[in-house]
Amino acid sequence: MSTTQTNKFEIIKASTSKINEVDFENLSFGSVFTDHLLECDYTNGQWQKPVIKPYAPFLLDPSVRVFHYGQAIFEGMKAYKDDDEALWLFRPDENYKRFNNSAVRMAMPEVPEEVFIEGLNQLLQLDEAWVKKGKGNTLYIRPFMIATGTGVIASPSNDYKFMIILSPAKSYYSGEVKVLIAEHYSRAANGGIGAAKAAGNYGAQFYPTSLANKEGFQQVIWTDDATHTKLEEAGTMNVFFRINDTLLTAPVSERILDGITRKSLIDIAEKEGIDVQIRPVLVSELVEASKNGTLKEIFGAGTAAVVNPIVGFSYQDVYYELPKTEDSMALRLKDMLTNIQHKLAEDTFGWTVKV
Amino acid sequence: MSTTQTNKFEIIKASTSKINEVDFENLSFGSVFTDHLLECDYTNGQWQKPVIKPYAPFLLDPSVRVFHYGQAIFEGMKAYKDDDEALWLFRPDENYKRFNNSAVRMAMPEVPEEVFIEGLNQLLQLDEAWVKKGKGNTLYIRPFMIATGTGVIASPSNDYKFMIILSPAKSYYSGEVKVLIAEHYSRAANGGIGAAKAAGNYGAQFYPTSLANKEGFQQVIWTDDATHTKLEEAGTMNVFFRINDTLLTAPVSERILDGITRKSLIDIAEKEGIDVQIRPVLVSELVEASKNGTLKEIFGAGTAAVVNPIVGFSYQDVYYELPKTEDSMALRLKDMLTNIQHKLAEDTFGWTVKV
């Protein structure tokens, strides 16, 4: 291992690379990590010098607050290589902003831009061989922060660890997705943490999702917890509905994540002249539209899958199958977005940022 | 270190004890831990042999799911020493049951009784010198479980770690407690995880609590998230209200933890002939009772503090101060409960269990 000190970073290079052990054609999402990670500790009220070093386990005391009180947040983003082997990020400023919004909501310190953005750039340059060119190949980026202060008393930690880990990914195909509309369980409270990418929001979904899985549904469409009448998210993604040629999605709120894929798709759709309505979408509307044949598509939107088409939904024990579409709006928008991300189409929005 | 193997446990004793370094008269709650901990790993679909070993940090991969998806639960319980130096637990079966209920809700495996209960007994016997006799001295017990499976994909972990750590404690005095009734933020959703002792429930409270702290309130009284009209919990405790000589508390629900201190106090109060009403308690009732002088007391109830008297509350920017009481029901019930716990009064309920 060789160590380099700059003003801003300490860089400890791995003595050997694991890259040749990886089968890039058969990657299971989120399970293989690159040679290096970025680590930055918050102690004594300030962020310490960030270190880029070999990916490895680290020691934690049994009483650290991430275990006991769930102070933990993350982001999901991707890097792409164009045909000239140049490396690109997609709207990293949006992830950075949202990460710090999540930090505030979870009473954690905000991470400085030079740690998050410059640190990510440094790390990507070191592990750039892990990003393969060609549409469908990406590098999934997982910045996260955990509370590392010790002591089993329910108050905010004094110490935190920020990390970025990188995982090469193929395009995410989850098979045919049928969803169950939630009538009892829910993912977020009014005045809760649903809009934050807080770890606790995800684990809370696993049990209701496993119940849906047992009934043959791959995901749950979450509804508002008070009335279960409004459609809010699909699994861990935002959700869109196409009724005739109108695209509908719920407005972001305290209960709904401000998804970057979501807002990018809205912008692309509007530019394409599609009628996009951002308003609460009712379960009753969806059932009605399915019955009268105007419901054409439902799809999830998120960083991992980009767009995840749904083939049917169940509500109150009735299954509603969606029609097969020749002109899928979901796939058209996905194609336009991924072309921008992979630099195969002009980025008129200014979303792509060179590493 | 010496290692003992039994059929059920592997016991690795610390070569030296830290006990002489500890000032038992000046303990900060939850910050000092005993010499040993219990650890049991869940891998390949089953619980492995539990190990009791010296308290020490342990290694985790940066991608473990407790960091990213918040699969983490815990319990809080106490051990007590009577005047004959015998060691007692208080309703450990209730903590054990609730722990496994939390596990189910968080899609985690249930822990076998011989790991949780027998393991705890073994561990307590080893570290029994850390429990001091005398009312006010206790050993706080923190069983917890975290997801240790790797991979940044939002699905339940395959691997888990169960641990029990022990922390000597003095009686918990939090000073004069003024509370703010939540009008915007909330701790739990309908159909959410509020009834589980899931780590994520606690971290989610820190920010709203810090806002209350800035206004001079030590805690928040949480209301139902849909209407903010029902009084549900106080900080991390259940909450009781005394109007005239009637004791009121909300029924447990999906949003409200089934507190063991709560239900023990209810049983003691009923045995004492106190009129206890378990029903939704409205904010409007509380304000009205304060105005007409019938509101006598408010107190939180939980394992750490046992009973936490509240001196006043704020709602819609009006502060309501509680009268000073000569005959505090809170302190009387607390005294009766702690006397049972410390074996200073007869345990007619059969709650205390000898280690």
XYZ file of C-alpha atoms in Angstrom:
710
model
C 0.000 0.000 0.000
C 1.206 3.475 -0.837
C 0.048 6.579 0.987
C -0.317 10.041 -0.522
C -1.108 13.163 1.483
C -2.692 16.152 -0.187
C -4.025 19.256 1.510
C -7.462 17.797 1.512
C -7.169 14.019 1.369
C -5.074 11.144 2.562
C -4.966 8.466 -0.101
C -3.873 4.931 0.760
C -3.761 2.774 -2.345
C -4.525 -0.929 -2.255
C -1.431 -2.959 -3.073
C -3.404 -5.227 -5.411
C -6.717 -4.857 -7.213
C -9.626 -7.322 -6.920
C -10.928 -6.296 -10.343
C -9.805 -9.429 -12.163
C -11.787 -11.613 -9.775
C -15.038 -9.921 -10.806
C -17.332 -11.260 -13.530
C -18.702 -7.996 -14.916
C -21.269 -9.822 -17.042
C -22.902 -11.460 -14.020
C -23.129 -8.858 -11.310
C -25.674 -9.177 -8.540
C -26.804 -5.637 -7.693
C -25.009 -4.049 -4.742
C -22.950 -7.074 -3.770
C -19.468 -6.411 -5.232
C -17.404 -3.428 -4.158
C -14.420 -1.711 -5.730
C -10.889 -1.596 -4.328
C -11.278 1.637 -2.357
C -13.691 3.586 -0.211
C -13.788 7.081 1.203
C -14.035 7.548 4.942
C -14.401 10.756 6.924
C -14.993 10.934 10.671
C -16.810 13.641 12.587
C -15.415 14.089 16.098
C -15.099 16.983 18.557
C -17.620 18.978 16.580
C -15.772 18.846 13.271
C -15.093 16.803 10.196
C -11.616 15.299 10.138
C -9.429 14.847 7.052
C -11.070 12.410 4.605
C -9.167 9.233 3.826
C -9.427 7.157 0.677
C -8.260 3.646 1.470
C -8.740 -0.015 0.644
C -12.285 -1.318 1.103
C -12.256 -3.280 4.374
C -14.306 -3.976 7.502
C -13.858 -1.598 10.426
C -14.279 -1.775 14.196
C -17.292 -0.486 16.090
C -18.120 -0.528 19.782
C -21.252 -2.575 20.672
C -22.906 0.565 22.060
C -22.582 2.804 18.974
C -25.785 4.711 18.369
C -26.362 3.528 14.829
C -27.135 0.098 16.330
C -29.445 1.383 19.059
C -31.070 4.563 17.768
C -30.863 4.283 14.002
C -29.050 7.491 13.149
C -28.113 6.406 9.619
C -28.711 7.983 6.219
C -27.583 7.283 2.678
C -27.746 8.277 -0.965
C -27.889 6.275 -4.170
C -26.249 7.624 -7.310
C -24.412 6.347 -10.373
C -21.342 6.980 -12.502
C -21.266 6.237 -16.249
C -18.549 5.921 -18.874
C -19.091 7.323 -22.333
C -17.693 5.809 -25.552
C -14.503 7.832 -25.109
C -13.914 6.317 -21.650
C -14.732 9.620 -19.960
C -16.437 9.314 -16.588
C -19.697 11.143 -15.779
C -21.984 11.728 -12.839
C -25.685 12.539 -13.051
C -26.923 15.513 -10.996
C -24.531 14.848 -8.076
C -25.454 18.237 -6.580
C -28.999 16.954 -6.071
C -27.781 13.919 -4.139
C -25.480 16.093 -2.102
C -28.298 18.490 -1.195
C -30.688 15.689 -0.318
C -28.058 13.919 1.784
C -27.638 16.995 3.928
C -31.411 17.452 4.182
C -31.594 13.874 5.467
C -28.750 14.649 7.898
C -30.663 17.601 9.368
C -33.844 15.545 9.810
C -31.880 12.822 11.612
C -30.022 15.322 13.843
C -26.708 14.476 12.175
C -24.030 16.945 11.010
C -24.100 18.126 7.392
C -21.205 16.889 5.260
C -19.065 19.570 3.567
C -19.118 19.712 -0.226
C -15.372 19.130 -0.429
C -15.779 15.852 1.430
C -18.848 14.608 -0.451
C -18.324 15.949 -3.976
C -14.540 16.328 -4.186
C -14.073 13.143 -2.192
C -16.316 11.255 -4.582
C -14.387 12.605 -7.574
C -11.066 11.554 -6.049
C -12.399 8.109 -5.243
C -13.861 7.644 -8.731
C -10.609 8.589 -10.377
C -8.800 5.962 -8.350
C -11.323 3.212 -9.151
C -12.267 4.358 -12.650
C -11.314 0.989 -14.178
C -14.364 -0.451 -12.389
C -16.731 1.601 -14.574
C -17.350 -0.175 -17.867
C -18.531 1.653 -20.945
C -21.676 0.653 -22.788
C -25.297 1.349 -21.980
C -26.452 -0.760 -19.085
C -23.084 -0.683 -17.330
C -22.891 1.685 -14.402
C -21.106 2.145 -11.141
C -23.549 2.403 -8.279
C -22.371 4.911 -5.660
C -23.439 4.640 -2.047
C -22.557 7.579 0.202
C -23.751 6.978 3.775
C -23.342 8.260 7.312
C -23.700 6.414 10.609
C -23.633 7.492 14.261
C -20.458 6.096 15.853
C -20.731 7.712 19.262
C -21.029 5.241 22.124
C -23.568 4.973 24.928
C -27.072 3.551 25.217
C -28.926 6.764 25.919
C -31.471 8.004 23.403
C -29.925 11.276 22.299
C -27.965 12.342 19.227
C -24.458 10.937 18.845
C -21.421 13.187 19.123
C -19.444 11.136 16.602
C -20.230 10.122 13.051
C -18.631 8.306 10.139
C -19.275 9.308 6.524
C -18.323 6.796 3.845
C -18.629 6.333 0.112
C -18.545 2.815 -1.296
C -18.794 1.863 -4.970
C -20.414 -1.141 -6.580
C -20.291 -1.999 -10.309
C -23.770 -2.739 -11.691
C -25.473 -4.089 -14.780
C -28.904 -2.804 -15.733
C -31.347 -3.773 -13.080
C -34.072 -6.110 -14.249
C -36.460 -7.267 -11.598
C -38.682 -9.444 -13.785
C -42.429 -8.944 -14.120
C -43.593 -6.742 -11.280
C -47.060 -7.049 -9.774
C -47.849 -4.746 -6.899
C -50.149 -4.777 -3.906
C -51.734 -1.479 -2.833
C -51.249 -1.044 0.913
C -54.484 -1.035 2.875
C -53.006 -1.403 6.338
C -49.235 -0.971 6.471
C -47.489 2.251 5.571
C -43.979 3.606 5.134
C -44.181 7.128 6.558
C -45.982 9.271 9.090
C -47.071 12.869 8.732
C -44.343 14.771 10.522
C -42.110 11.714 10.240
C -38.946 10.910 8.287
C -40.442 9.595 5.009
C -38.793 12.331 2.940
C -35.337 11.507 4.335
C -33.169 8.704 2.978
C -32.953 7.352 6.512
C -32.028 3.690 6.958
C -35.003 3.083 9.255
C -37.495 3.841 6.464
C -36.263 0.835 4.494
C -36.106 -1.851 7.175
C -39.643 -0.851 8.199
C -40.885 -1.912 4.735
C -39.385 -5.388 4.714
C -42.082 -7.158 6.710
C -45.114 -5.755 4.843
C -43.250 -6.418 1.577
C -42.573 -10.017 2.616
C -46.301 -10.485 3.261
C -47.015 -9.138 -0.238
C -44.339 -11.454 -1.680
C -46.111 -14.450 -0.156
C -49.274 -13.459 -2.014
C -47.344 -13.252 -5.294
C -46.648 -9.508 -5.422
C -43.102 -8.216 -5.835
C -43.721 -4.801 -4.337
C -46.108 -2.715 -2.290
C -47.553 0.588 -3.450
C -47.566 2.676 -0.280
C -50.554 4.843 0.474
C -50.905 7.690 2.979
C -51.012 6.228 6.482
C -54.042 8.186 7.683
C -56.570 7.229 5.020
C -54.870 4.744 2.671
C -56.574 6.521 -0.222
C -53.591 8.283 -1.832
C -50.918 6.502 -3.889
C -47.488 7.603 -2.704
C -44.513 5.351 -3.505
C -43.862 1.920 -5.035
C -41.461 -0.203 -2.998
C -38.420 2.021 -2.558
C -39.229 4.110 -5.627
C -41.438 7.015 -6.613
C -44.431 5.953 -8.668
C -46.000 7.215 -11.913
C -49.362 6.434 -13.493
C -50.310 6.919 -17.135
C -54.022 7.512 -17.679
C -54.681 7.920 -21.411
C -51.686 10.061 -22.361
C -51.440 11.950 -19.084
C -48.668 11.127 -16.651
C -49.582 11.429 -12.979
C -47.408 11.368 -9.886
C -47.831 12.501 -6.296
C -46.189 15.738 -5.178
C -43.219 15.301 -2.865
C -44.063 15.801 0.780
C -42.896 14.871 4.252
C -44.017 11.341 3.419
C -42.588 11.119 -0.102
C -38.951 11.155 -1.164
C -37.872 13.923 -3.550
C -36.538 11.450 -6.102
C -33.946 12.653 -8.600
C -35.035 10.103 -11.205
C -38.623 11.238 -10.529
C -37.929 14.879 -11.185
C -35.697 14.183 -14.169
C -38.451 12.088 -15.778
C -40.967 14.878 -15.131
C -38.681 17.393 -16.847
C -38.073 15.113 -19.837
C -41.788 14.306 -20.163
C -42.745 17.976 -20.046
C -40.123 18.803 -22.643
C -41.618 16.083 -24.822
C -44.976 17.811 -24.542
C -46.504 15.120 -22.356
C -49.219 16.329 -20.009
C -47.756 15.760 -16.537
C -49.968 16.232 -13.500
C -48.246 16.470 -10.132
C -51.056 16.035 -7.651
C -52.348 13.478 -5.143
C -53.418 10.388 -7.077
C -56.256 8.448 -5.480
C -56.580 4.683 -5.297
C -60.189 5.103 -6.408
C -59.049 6.921 -9.580
C -56.653 4.121 -10.389
C -59.311 1.441 -9.950
C -61.784 3.473 -12.028
C -59.231 4.088 -14.795
C -58.354 0.432 -14.870
C -62.005 -0.540 -15.140
C -62.770 1.908 -17.944
C -59.616 1.070 -19.864
C -57.907 4.458 -19.571
C -55.147 3.237 -17.252
C -52.274 2.430 -19.589
C -49.152 2.140 -17.417
C -47.771 2.218 -13.899
C -44.049 2.440 -13.215
C -41.623 2.991 -10.392
C -38.740 5.458 -10.751
C -35.473 5.361 -8.842
C -31.711 5.370 -9.256
C -31.135 1.609 -9.144
C -33.749 0.477 -11.689
C -34.226 3.893 -13.369
C -37.747 2.882 -14.489
C -39.521 -0.233 -13.289
C -42.693 -1.084 -15.283
C -45.522 -2.672 -13.336
C -47.854 -5.182 -15.020
C -50.780 -5.103 -12.598
C -51.963 -4.224 -9.127
C -54.149 -5.708 -6.452
C -56.511 -3.725 -4.278
C -59.069 -5.117 -1.841
C -58.358 -8.613 -3.108
C -59.132 -7.753 -6.734
C -56.301 -7.979 -9.257
C -56.246 -5.404 -12.042
C -54.070 -6.301 -15.007
C -52.624 -3.548 -17.139
C -52.932 -3.682 -20.934
C -49.858 -4.515 -23.022
C -48.687 -1.292 -24.637
C -46.937 -0.913 -27.960
C -45.888 2.632 -27.172
C -44.736 2.406 -23.566
C -44.233 5.846 -22.101
C -42.192 4.262 -19.295
C -39.673 2.705 -21.663
C -39.521 5.779 -23.898
C -38.744 8.050 -20.934
C -36.276 5.540 -19.525
C -34.471 5.401 -22.842
C -34.274 9.169 -23.083
C -32.979 9.468 -19.517
C -30.380 6.712 -19.801
C -29.212 8.143 -23.148
C -28.523 11.429 -21.400
C -26.792 9.639 -18.514
C -24.586 7.596 -20.852
C -23.853 10.647 -23.063
C -25.609 9.054 -26.050
C -27.980 12.009 -26.383
C -27.437 15.697 -25.946
C -27.860 16.809 -22.343
C -29.891 19.963 -22.877
C -30.707 20.082 -19.153
C -27.111 20.370 -17.962
C -27.488 17.364 -15.692
C -24.313 15.442 -16.493
C -21.076 16.382 -14.770
C -17.662 15.166 -15.865
C -15.488 13.551 -13.187
C -8.495 -15.173 29.256
C -9.909 -18.583 30.083
C -12.398 -20.378 27.881
C -15.129 -22.726 29.076
C -17.331 -24.759 26.752
C -20.731 -25.946 27.907
C -23.380 -27.625 25.793
C -25.065 -24.325 25.255
C -22.476 -21.581 25.694
C -18.864 -20.760 25.086
C -17.578 -18.583 27.912
C -14.376 -16.600 27.476
C -13.498 -14.788 30.687
C -11.713 -11.448 30.694
C -8.240 -11.784 32.192
C -8.733 -8.632 34.283
C -11.785 -6.697 35.415
C -12.383 -2.984 34.785
C -14.636 -2.726 37.820
C -12.130 -0.883 40.019
C -11.822 1.886 37.440
C -15.525 2.706 37.774
C -16.919 5.357 40.108
C -20.255 3.786 41.020
C -21.434 6.965 42.742
C -21.086 9.058 39.599
C -22.392 7.028 36.720
C -23.609 8.687 33.555
C -26.546 6.595 32.302
C -25.659 4.056 29.615
C -22.011 5.018 29.243
C -20.060 2.406 31.254
C -20.197 -1.265 30.386
C -19.324 -4.369 32.363
C -16.480 -6.775 31.609
C -18.448 -9.177 29.400
C -21.106 -9.300 26.728
C -23.134 -12.035 25.107
C -22.927 -12.476 21.348
C -24.872 -14.852 19.140
C -24.755 -14.867 15.344
C -27.484 -15.932 12.960
C -26.066 -17.396 9.741
C -27.195 -19.987 7.196
C -30.726 -19.813 8.559
C -29.858 -20.667 12.137
C -28.603 -19.296 15.406
C -25.048 -20.347 16.200
C -23.684 -21.171 19.644
C -23.826 -18.093 21.912
C -20.527 -16.785 23.223
C -19.983 -14.804 26.408
C -16.761 -12.868 26.065
C -14.932 -9.682 27.030
C -16.703 -6.470 26.006
C -14.860 -5.196 22.938
C -15.400 -3.556 19.544
C -16.041 -5.874 16.596
C -15.553 -5.722 12.835
C -18.298 -4.925 10.346
C -18.230 -4.614 6.575
C -19.128 -1.123 5.265
C -22.109 -2.597 3.399
C -23.847 -4.335 6.348
C -27.571 -3.754 6.222
C -27.900 -2.238 9.674
C -26.041 0.803 8.278
C -28.106 1.093 5.113
C -31.565 -0.262 5.880
C -31.915 0.069 9.637
C -32.738 -3.500 10.586
C -31.982 -3.018 14.285
C -34.040 -3.638 17.418
C -33.386 -3.568 21.139
C -34.810 -3.992 24.612
C -34.231 -2.158 27.870
C -34.433 -4.028 31.169
C -32.789 -3.989 34.589
C -31.266 -6.288 37.205
C -31.412 -5.504 40.931
C -29.632 -6.806 44.014
C -31.563 -7.313 47.233
C -30.132 -6.814 50.724
C -28.921 -10.429 50.744
C -26.897 -9.854 47.561
C -29.288 -12.008 45.547
C -29.778 -10.919 41.924
C -33.241 -10.324 40.439
C -34.805 -9.534 37.103
C -38.147 -7.800 36.574
C -40.577 -9.472 34.145
C -37.829 -10.636 31.763
C -40.376 -12.785 29.901
C -42.150 -9.580 28.839
C -38.976 -8.125 27.362
C -38.234 -11.397 25.646
C -41.706 -11.535 24.087
C -41.588 -7.925 22.981
C -38.106 -8.350 21.509
C -39.338 -11.130 19.275
C -42.425 -9.123 18.312
C -40.075 -6.332 17.260
C -37.985 -8.871 15.328
C -41.016 -10.050 13.349
C -42.032 -6.480 12.467
C -38.508 -5.735 11.238
C -38.273 -8.985 9.210
C -35.542 -10.321 11.518
C -35.300 -13.840 12.985
C -36.746 -14.464 16.443
C -34.158 -15.191 19.140
C -34.561 -18.510 21.019
C -35.368 -18.342 24.719
C -32.219 -20.231 25.638
C -30.120 -17.567 23.963
C -31.992 -14.543 25.329
C -33.082 -15.684 28.800
C -30.513 -18.342 29.663
C -27.788 -16.308 27.995
C -28.724 -13.275 30.053
C -28.657 -15.338 33.254
C -25.216 -16.725 32.423
C -23.898 -13.269 31.614
C -25.347 -11.753 34.802
C -23.778 -14.448 36.958
C -20.412 -13.678 35.453
C -20.704 -9.909 35.959
C -22.781 -9.968 39.160
C -20.221 -7.859 41.052
C -21.276 -4.941 38.832
C -24.748 -4.885 40.413
C -24.706 -2.918 43.646
C -27.320 -3.370 46.326
C -29.384 -0.487 47.647
C -32.400 1.210 46.136
C -31.418 3.374 43.209
C -28.613 1.070 42.103
C -29.430 -1.087 39.118
C -27.779 -2.781 36.208
C -29.265 -1.624 32.934
C -29.483 -4.474 30.428
C -29.464 -3.833 26.692
C -30.244 -6.816 24.469
C -30.110 -5.829 20.780
C -29.973 -7.308 17.301
C -28.482 -5.862 14.119
C -28.441 -6.983 10.481
C -24.884 -8.007 9.580
C -25.500 -9.322 6.072
C -23.645 -7.405 3.374
C -24.874 -5.780 0.174
C -26.555 -2.487 -0.644
C -29.857 -3.851 -1.871
C -33.022 -3.030 0.052
C -34.109 -6.482 1.189
C -33.870 -8.329 4.502
C -30.408 -9.428 5.592
C -29.485 -13.107 5.726
C -27.157 -12.606 8.698
C -27.754 -11.079 12.111
C -25.937 -10.500 15.375
C -27.707 -10.640 18.736
C -25.902 -9.123 21.713
C -26.509 -8.319 25.344
C -24.477 -5.570 26.964
C -24.738 -4.433 30.593
C -24.357 -0.970 32.081
C -24.405 -0.138 35.809
C -26.805 2.712 36.581
C -27.818 5.034 39.390
C -31.393 6.254 39.632
C -32.135 8.381 36.660
C -32.951 11.969 37.437
C -33.528 14.213 34.491
C -34.234 17.447 36.358
C -37.437 19.434 35.970
C -39.194 18.286 32.834
C -41.335 20.608 30.753
C -42.860 19.131 27.642
C -44.037 20.408 24.285
C -47.109 18.799 22.740
C -46.336 17.899 19.123
C -48.419 19.790 16.603
C -46.439 18.931 13.499
C -43.844 16.206 14.032
C -44.728 12.665 15.024
C -42.994 9.439 16.000
C -45.123 6.762 14.339
C -47.366 6.059 11.385
C -50.531 4.009 11.303
C -49.355 0.682 9.915
C -45.783 1.651 10.795
C -43.240 0.413 13.345
C -44.153 2.577 16.370
C -44.997 -0.443 18.522
C -41.617 -2.072 17.835
C -38.464 -1.179 19.741
C -36.790 -0.498 16.394
C -33.709 1.721 16.370
C -35.156 3.916 13.624
C -38.018 5.090 15.866
C -35.558 6.762 18.208
C -33.252 8.559 15.778
C -36.362 9.955 14.083
C -37.267 11.799 17.312
C -33.945 13.532 17.831
C -34.509 16.467 15.499
C -38.020 17.420 16.685
C -36.783 16.971 20.271
C -33.815 19.262 19.620
C -36.219 21.926 18.332
C -38.247 21.569 21.548
C -35.031 21.759 23.605
C -34.203 25.093 21.967
C -37.546 26.437 23.150
C -36.819 25.295 26.701
C -38.685 21.974 26.705
C -36.893 18.771 27.671
C -39.248 16.424 25.880
C -41.978 16.171 23.300
C -45.367 14.603 23.970
C -46.119 12.793 20.731
C -49.596 12.950 19.297
C -51.205 10.800 16.587
C -49.729 11.755 13.229
C -53.025 12.089 11.371
C -54.831 14.599 13.579
C -52.396 15.587 16.358
C -55.339 15.489 18.767
C -54.497 12.347 20.783
C -51.737 12.182 23.385
C -49.621 9.096 22.787
C -46.096 8.991 24.263
C -43.727 11.331 26.107
C -40.192 11.333 24.694
C -39.221 7.663 24.665
C -41.713 6.759 27.400
C -45.386 5.978 27.769
C -47.344 8.830 29.307
C -49.916 9.049 32.113
C -52.254 11.879 33.098
C -53.942 12.342 36.457
C -57.214 14.259 36.299
C -58.640 14.604 39.793
C -57.902 11.124 41.140
C -58.327 9.300 37.855
C -55.275 8.023 36.032
C -55.478 8.117 32.240
C -53.228 6.590 29.593
C -53.598 5.748 25.924
C -54.206 2.136 24.924
C -51.274 0.445 23.229
C -51.559 0.355 19.453
C -49.459 0.105 16.337
C -48.220 3.590 17.177
C -47.644 3.103 20.898
C -45.121 0.837 22.600
C -46.494 -1.819 24.953
C -44.384 -0.578 27.865
C -43.640 -2.978 30.714
C -43.334 -0.147 33.231
C -46.629 1.194 31.854
C -48.523 -2.020 32.378
C -46.934 -2.690 35.764
C -47.988 0.773 36.970
C -51.526 0.162 35.706
C -51.698 -3.119 37.634
C -50.356 -1.535 40.828
C -52.711 1.447 40.528
C -55.727 -0.802 39.994
C -54.742 -2.921 42.982
C -54.545 0.281 45.012
C -58.122 1.033 44.041
C -57.163 3.943 41.760
C -59.570 4.565 38.878
C -57.477 3.846 35.770
C -58.881 4.681 32.360
C -57.116 3.193 29.364
C -58.514 5.134 26.426
C -57.425 7.765 23.915
C -56.637 10.963 25.814
C -57.261 14.146 23.868
C -55.112 17.256 23.860
C -58.304 19.280 24.285
C -59.160 17.362 27.472
C -55.742 18.071 28.893
C -55.977 21.789 28.152
C -59.493 21.918 29.589
C -58.458 20.015 32.738
C -55.502 22.303 33.209
C -57.706 25.364 32.858
C -60.332 24.133 35.317
C -57.780 22.927 37.829
C -58.561 19.209 37.642
C -55.281 18.253 35.952
C -53.035 17.209 38.821
C -50.100 15.334 37.278
C -48.465 14.165 34.072
C -45.667 11.608 34.065
C -43.683 9.465 31.705
C -43.115 5.766 32.422
C -40.248 3.651 31.151
C -37.491 1.292 32.227
C -34.658 3.832 32.477
C -36.381 6.525 34.576
C -39.213 4.296 35.918
C -41.424 7.367 36.415
C -40.579 10.824 35.137
C -42.802 13.604 36.569
C -43.595 16.497 34.235
C -44.067 20.002 35.622
C -45.860 21.638 32.721
C -46.705 21.489 29.039
C -46.920 23.829 26.099
C -49.557 23.642 23.416
C -50.174 26.169 20.649
C -47.659 28.517 22.249
C -49.445 28.569 25.613
C -47.626 27.125 28.616
C -49.707 25.287 31.190
C -48.042 24.805 34.558
C -49.079 21.905 36.744
C -49.898 22.452 40.410
C -47.448 21.292 43.075
C -48.901 18.161 44.639
C -48.427 16.988 48.206
C -49.725 13.520 47.407
C -48.035 12.740 44.094
C -49.576 9.654 42.520
C -46.527 9.411 40.249
C -44.067 9.192 43.132
C -46.296 6.870 45.148
C -46.609 4.428 42.235
C -42.912 4.727 41.466
C -42.057 3.909 45.056
C -44.333 0.875 45.083
C -42.889 -0.406 41.807
C -39.241 0.112 42.733
C -39.862 -1.511 46.123
C -41.100 -4.614 44.319
C -38.142 -4.490 41.927
C -35.614 -4.167 44.759
C -37.384 -6.835 46.878
C -38.238 -4.303 49.574
C -41.955 -5.065 49.287
C -43.786 -8.303 48.711
C -44.158 -9.135 45.029
C -47.779 -10.250 44.972
C -47.782 -10.073 41.166
C -45.051 -12.656 40.668
C -43.026 -10.229 38.531
C -39.560 -10.692 40.032
C -37.396 -13.570 38.859
C -34.246 -14.720 40.636
C -31.122 -15.006 38.495
